[in-house]
XYZ file of C-alpha atoms in Angstrom:
369
model
C 103.875 109.541 79.646
C 105.833 112.778 79.918
C 102.933 114.719 78.477
C 101.033 113.942 81.675
C 103.617 115.151 84.205
C 102.943 116.164 86.877
C 100.895 113.036 87.434
C 97.483 112.685 89.049
C 99.244 110.717 91.786
C 102.636 112.294 92.369
C 105.181 112.896 95.112
C 107.428 115.689 96.332
C 110.558 113.572 96.319
C 112.549 112.881 99.471
C 112.424 109.432 101.069
C 113.313 108.226 104.564
C 116.935 107.125 104.577
C 117.261 103.369 104.905
C 119.261 101.805 107.721
C 121.958 100.856 105.209
C 122.338 104.504 104.184
C 122.435 105.703 107.780
C 125.108 103.156 108.683
C 127.140 103.951 105.583
C 127.134 107.645 106.484
C 128.421 106.801 109.967
C 131.073 104.528 108.497
C 132.180 107.230 106.090
C 132.400 109.793 108.914
C 134.511 107.422 111.009
C 136.809 106.547 108.120
C 135.714 102.918 107.768
C 134.712 103.433 104.128
C 135.697 105.951 101.447
C 133.612 108.032 99.038
C 133.616 105.350 96.346
C 132.437 102.668 98.758
C 129.718 104.979 100.077
C 128.490 105.594 96.552
C 128.191 101.878 95.852
C 125.941 101.520 98.900
C 123.922 104.569 97.852
C 123.465 103.079 94.378
C 122.040 99.847 95.778
C 119.690 101.619 98.181
C 118.456 103.957 95.449
C 117.684 100.934 93.255
C 115.689 99.546 96.164
C 113.605 102.671 96.738
C 112.964 103.177 93.022
C 111.474 99.674 92.976
C 109.416 100.510 96.077
C 108.071 103.695 94.473
C 106.972 101.716 91.437
C 105.423 99.101 93.714
C 103.374 101.896 95.328
C 102.064 102.771 91.869
C 103.930 106.018 91.238
C 104.819 107.040 87.690
C 107.458 109.549 88.779
C 110.405 108.164 90.745
C 113.197 109.998 92.552
C 116.461 108.976 94.183
C 114.931 109.986 97.520
C 117.702 112.614 97.858
C 119.728 109.737 99.346
C 123.078 111.317 98.478
C 122.222 114.551 100.332
C 122.186 115.735 103.914
C 119.898 118.683 103.112
C 117.260 119.298 100.469
C 118.879 122.593 99.460
C 122.394 123.179 100.799
C 123.998 120.229 98.995
C 122.918 121.513 95.587
C 123.718 125.148 96.338
C 127.218 124.257 97.558
C 127.814 122.578 94.209
C 127.512 125.914 92.410
C 130.766 127.718 91.667
C 131.114 130.690 94.009
C 129.096 129.115 96.838
C 130.592 127.469 99.920
C 129.043 125.614 102.842
C 130.091 126.394 106.389
C 129.188 125.591 109.978
C 126.916 128.415 111.064
C 126.551 129.648 114.631
C 122.958 128.476 114.815
C 120.773 125.987 112.982
C 117.459 126.796 111.318
C 114.710 127.245 113.913
C 111.629 125.065 113.423
C 108.662 124.644 115.775
C 110.294 123.648 119.073
C 113.396 122.186 117.384
C 116.489 123.446 115.594
C 118.485 121.827 112.797
C 122.193 121.147 113.015
C 124.355 124.179 112.307
C 125.043 124.719 108.629
C 124.561 127.373 105.975
C 125.985 128.607 102.684
C 127.823 131.755 101.688
C 128.526 133.424 98.365
C 132.271 134.044 98.030
C 132.801 134.506 94.276
C 130.809 134.993 91.049
C 128.035 132.378 90.849
C 128.378 129.934 87.982
C 127.153 126.443 87.100
C 130.165 124.225 86.475
C 130.836 120.515 86.844
C 128.053 119.954 89.335
C 128.114 116.585 91.143
C 124.341 116.185 91.013
C 124.445 115.719 87.253
C 125.996 112.303 87.868
C 123.393 111.675 90.564
C 120.601 112.305 88.069
C 122.265 110.224 85.358
C 122.292 107.220 87.689
C 118.601 107.676 88.534
C 117.778 108.042 84.845
C 119.667 104.840 84.055
C 117.607 102.753 86.498
C 114.158 104.368 86.136
C 113.176 102.053 83.297
C 110.510 102.525 80.640
C 107.619 102.368 83.107
C 108.511 105.492 85.136
C 109.840 109.000 84.749
C 113.009 110.007 86.593
C 112.204 113.185 88.504
C 114.997 115.483 89.721
C 114.519 117.845 92.658
C 116.695 120.889 93.311
C 116.186 124.053 95.394
C 114.681 127.083 93.717
C 117.172 129.872 92.903
C 115.284 132.023 95.395
C 116.676 129.838 98.172
C 120.243 131.047 97.632
C 119.012 134.619 97.820
C 116.955 133.833 100.930
C 119.419 131.583 102.785
C 122.817 132.571 101.420
C 125.153 134.834 103.381
C 126.753 137.475 101.178
C 130.535 137.604 101.405
C 131.141 138.536 97.774
C 131.198 142.335 97.899
C 130.122 143.064 94.284
C 126.808 141.317 94.923
C 126.253 143.242 98.148
C 126.545 146.457 96.187
C 124.624 145.305 93.118
C 121.598 143.096 93.756
C 120.690 143.121 90.064
C 124.067 141.562 89.235
C 123.522 138.882 91.869
C 120.070 138.049 90.496
C 121.329 137.942 86.903
C 124.299 135.699 87.675
C 122.122 133.376 89.742
C 119.485 133.171 87.004
C 122.166 132.443 84.410
C 123.633 129.677 86.573
C 120.198 128.065 86.798
C 119.676 128.377 83.044
C 122.868 126.396 82.583
C 121.796 123.897 85.254
C 118.420 123.312 83.607
C 120.044 122.748 80.220
C 122.648 120.419 81.738
C 120.005 118.277 83.419
C 118.011 118.251 80.188
C 121.072 117.099 78.247
C 121.473 114.339 80.848
C 117.965 113.145 80.006
C 115.853 114.986 82.585
C 112.361 115.907 81.448
C 110.775 116.400 84.885
C 112.474 118.893 87.200
C 111.151 120.249 90.495
C 112.251 123.459 92.208
C 111.770 123.333 95.986
C 111.109 126.673 97.653
C 110.263 127.768 101.206
C 110.505 131.512 100.617
C 106.963 131.887 99.247
C 105.395 130.258 102.292
C 107.546 132.405 104.581
C 106.132 135.460 102.804
C 102.684 134.180 103.852
C 103.658 134.098 107.532
C 103.334 137.236 109.669
C 106.204 136.058 111.856
C 108.502 135.291 108.925
C 107.627 138.561 107.191
C 108.999 140.317 110.262
C 112.170 138.261 109.925
C 112.433 139.397 106.301
C 112.033 143.026 107.374
C 114.693 142.600 110.065
C 117.082 141.541 107.302
C 116.430 144.773 105.426
C 113.979 143.522 102.793
C 110.399 144.495 101.985
C 108.379 141.238 101.868
C 106.152 142.487 99.056
C 109.073 143.771 96.994
C 110.806 140.432 97.527
C 107.907 138.721 95.742
C 108.734 140.685 92.598
C 112.441 139.926 92.964
C 111.779 136.203 93.248
C 109.191 136.193 90.462
C 111.639 137.850 88.091
C 114.531 135.645 89.240
C 112.625 132.381 88.783
C 111.056 133.396 85.475
C 114.443 134.402 84.100
C 116.033 131.180 85.378
C 113.494 129.001 83.531
C 113.047 131.269 80.495
C 115.082 129.021 78.169
C 113.805 125.643 79.331
C 113.190 123.194 76.472
C 109.566 122.846 75.423
C 109.380 119.159 76.347
C 110.716 119.668 79.872
C 108.263 120.023 82.751
C 109.323 122.270 85.635
C 107.209 122.299 88.779
C 107.677 124.021 92.128
C 107.026 122.750 95.637
C 106.001 125.492 98.067
C 107.096 124.239 101.504
C 106.397 125.594 104.990
C 109.433 123.830 106.427
C 109.925 120.127 107.050
C 112.335 118.827 109.694
C 111.667 115.889 112.015
C 107.921 116.304 111.339
C 107.931 119.975 112.385
C 107.545 123.219 110.435
C 108.476 126.907 110.321
C 105.762 128.918 108.586
C 101.995 129.196 109.051
C 99.488 131.056 106.936
C 97.430 130.666 103.768
C 98.670 131.500 100.284
C 96.632 134.710 99.941
C 99.561 137.193 100.423
C 101.476 135.690 97.483
C 98.733 134.059 95.408
C 98.420 136.704 92.701
C 102.166 136.680 92.063
C 102.627 132.948 92.511
C 99.766 131.639 90.399
C 99.421 134.584 88.054
C 103.038 135.612 87.596
C 105.334 132.580 87.667
C 105.819 130.643 84.438
C 105.930 127.306 86.229
C 104.169 124.216 84.838
C 102.749 123.096 88.166
C 102.711 123.861 91.888
C 102.960 121.313 94.697
C 101.020 122.993 97.514
C 100.839 122.001 101.173
C 97.226 121.598 102.249
C 97.425 118.980 104.986
C 96.311 121.095 107.973
C 94.698 124.332 109.122
C 98.031 126.189 108.976
C 97.809 125.988 105.191
C 94.653 128.059 104.845
C 91.763 127.478 102.453
C 91.553 127.007 98.687
C 90.343 130.553 97.906
C 93.817 131.749 96.754
C 93.532 129.256 93.880
C 91.141 131.691 92.223
C 94.260 133.357 90.819
C 94.961 130.275 88.693
C 93.925 131.462 85.223
C 96.156 129.418 82.897
C 94.430 126.270 81.585
C 97.794 124.506 81.352
C 98.825 125.153 84.981
C 98.646 122.070 87.198
C 97.946 122.291 90.933
C 99.137 119.321 92.957
C 97.243 119.256 96.241
C 99.370 118.099 99.177
C 96.430 116.780 101.166
C 98.181 113.694 102.529
C 100.617 114.588 105.290
C 104.167 113.249 105.302
C 104.663 114.262 108.941
C 103.030 111.191 110.499
C 102.033 107.690 109.493
C 98.275 107.882 110.039
C 96.386 107.253 106.800
C 93.807 109.929 106.059
C 90.162 109.057 105.459
C 89.939 108.736 101.642
C 86.461 110.257 101.596
C 87.672 113.363 103.393
C 90.526 113.732 100.881
C 88.086 113.347 97.990
C 85.813 115.957 99.559
C 88.698 118.407 99.793
C 89.663 117.768 96.170
C 86.052 118.588 95.275
C 86.344 121.845 97.254
C 89.508 122.804 95.377
C 87.750 122.039 92.097
C 85.422 124.961 92.805
C 88.406 127.202 92.001
C 90.466 125.090 89.570
C 89.030 122.544 87.104
C 89.404 118.962 88.307
C 91.387 118.167 85.163
C 94.112 120.563 86.344
C 94.327 119.101 89.844
C 96.577 116.298 91.088
C 97.280 114.706 94.482
C 100.476 114.163 96.460
C 101.859 114.080 99.988
C 102.214 117.578 101.419
C 106.017 117.343 101.441
C 108.810 114.829 101.177
C 109.462 112.369 103.977
C 113.032 113.452 104.677
C 113.890 117.003 103.668
C 117.016 116.462 105.735
C 118.763 113.166 106.311
C 117.239 112.866 109.800
C 113.804 112.247 108.291
C 110.278 112.678 109.589
C 108.832 110.709 112.504
C 107.190 107.733 110.835
C 108.335 104.290 109.754
C 109.408 103.221 106.280
C 106.360 100.954 106.025
C 104.100 103.885 106.934
C 105.828 105.979 104.283
C 105.217 103.438 101.530
C 101.618 103.055 102.691
C 101.182 106.836 102.392
C 102.407 106.832 98.788
C 100.184 103.875 97.879
C 97.302 105.727 99.579
C 97.852 108.729 97.297
C 97.792 106.477 94.241
C 94.618 104.670 95.334
C 92.727 107.897 96.032
C 93.855 109.419 92.739
C 92.574 106.391 90.848
C 89.201 106.753 92.552
C 89.028 110.447 91.614
C 90.531 110.495 88.114
C 90.156 106.903 86.970
C 92.347 105.929 84.023
C 94.078 109.341 84.069
C 95.799 108.328 87.303
């Protein structure tokens, strides 16, 4: 089964938090339960959603990121040398802002006894023989893009920062592999921001050249995954922002396509293609590797309306004009809860979306799906 990952019907990873998880978080915050009691509840809810993912027909299952508040900060804070803090402002999305939080680099970056190793080990233990346990973590570029620099040596030596960060990720990848992980996903918003005229101005205001940053991130990511074991699949999800069914970036992939599809040594890309903000399929012409998989995020995770299957099939056919059908897959455009607040749809609508992806994939790819 692992030889087929990413799968013809796949998913990005995050799942709407169940009511039991939401209540447990409130109880933990108020002191009614402790960390150990919270984890027991998380374990039971993760078992439940793994079963639901299988019921939907998925071959790759995740823990829904149920132990996290954020898709990225929780992992980054687990790195040695990185601390979370309450920022002055949240991250600005379309007409809404997240709660205030960020991360800062305060010491040399290292990968130590990271708590998410235990999180993955639990998922691996319950995935069973009929599914692959998929782990999702933020791309190393996200610490460079979102992290505030308080460690002076890195401020003065960007190459040192990039090297230490890449080395930490090398160790992380090996640690997850040793824990049994064979399907790892790097989540990354920076590439989509570099496609947005508005976000490129933000990058410039921070003192960076958007085009030069592409090279920095390409080299960082390639170095980070350069020692991955041969039987481990590493994909990347390119996200335009996902909070309470809103977004940050708009714009097609053209500004980064040559670097992204022609320069990154990733096994597959999860690409958002659920609306006009995502642009057309023309940037896929830069896909030259016959082993590179493109997972089309044609089914939105931002609302519960099921797309017309024939329209999705027609769009897959359009994409196949640039990339062979055998290299294409289908998924939701993003996860359903990149932060613990979740998108604006019901749990039943979420499961219907995932089953919808599986059904369409079976129609398109038959037994391969």
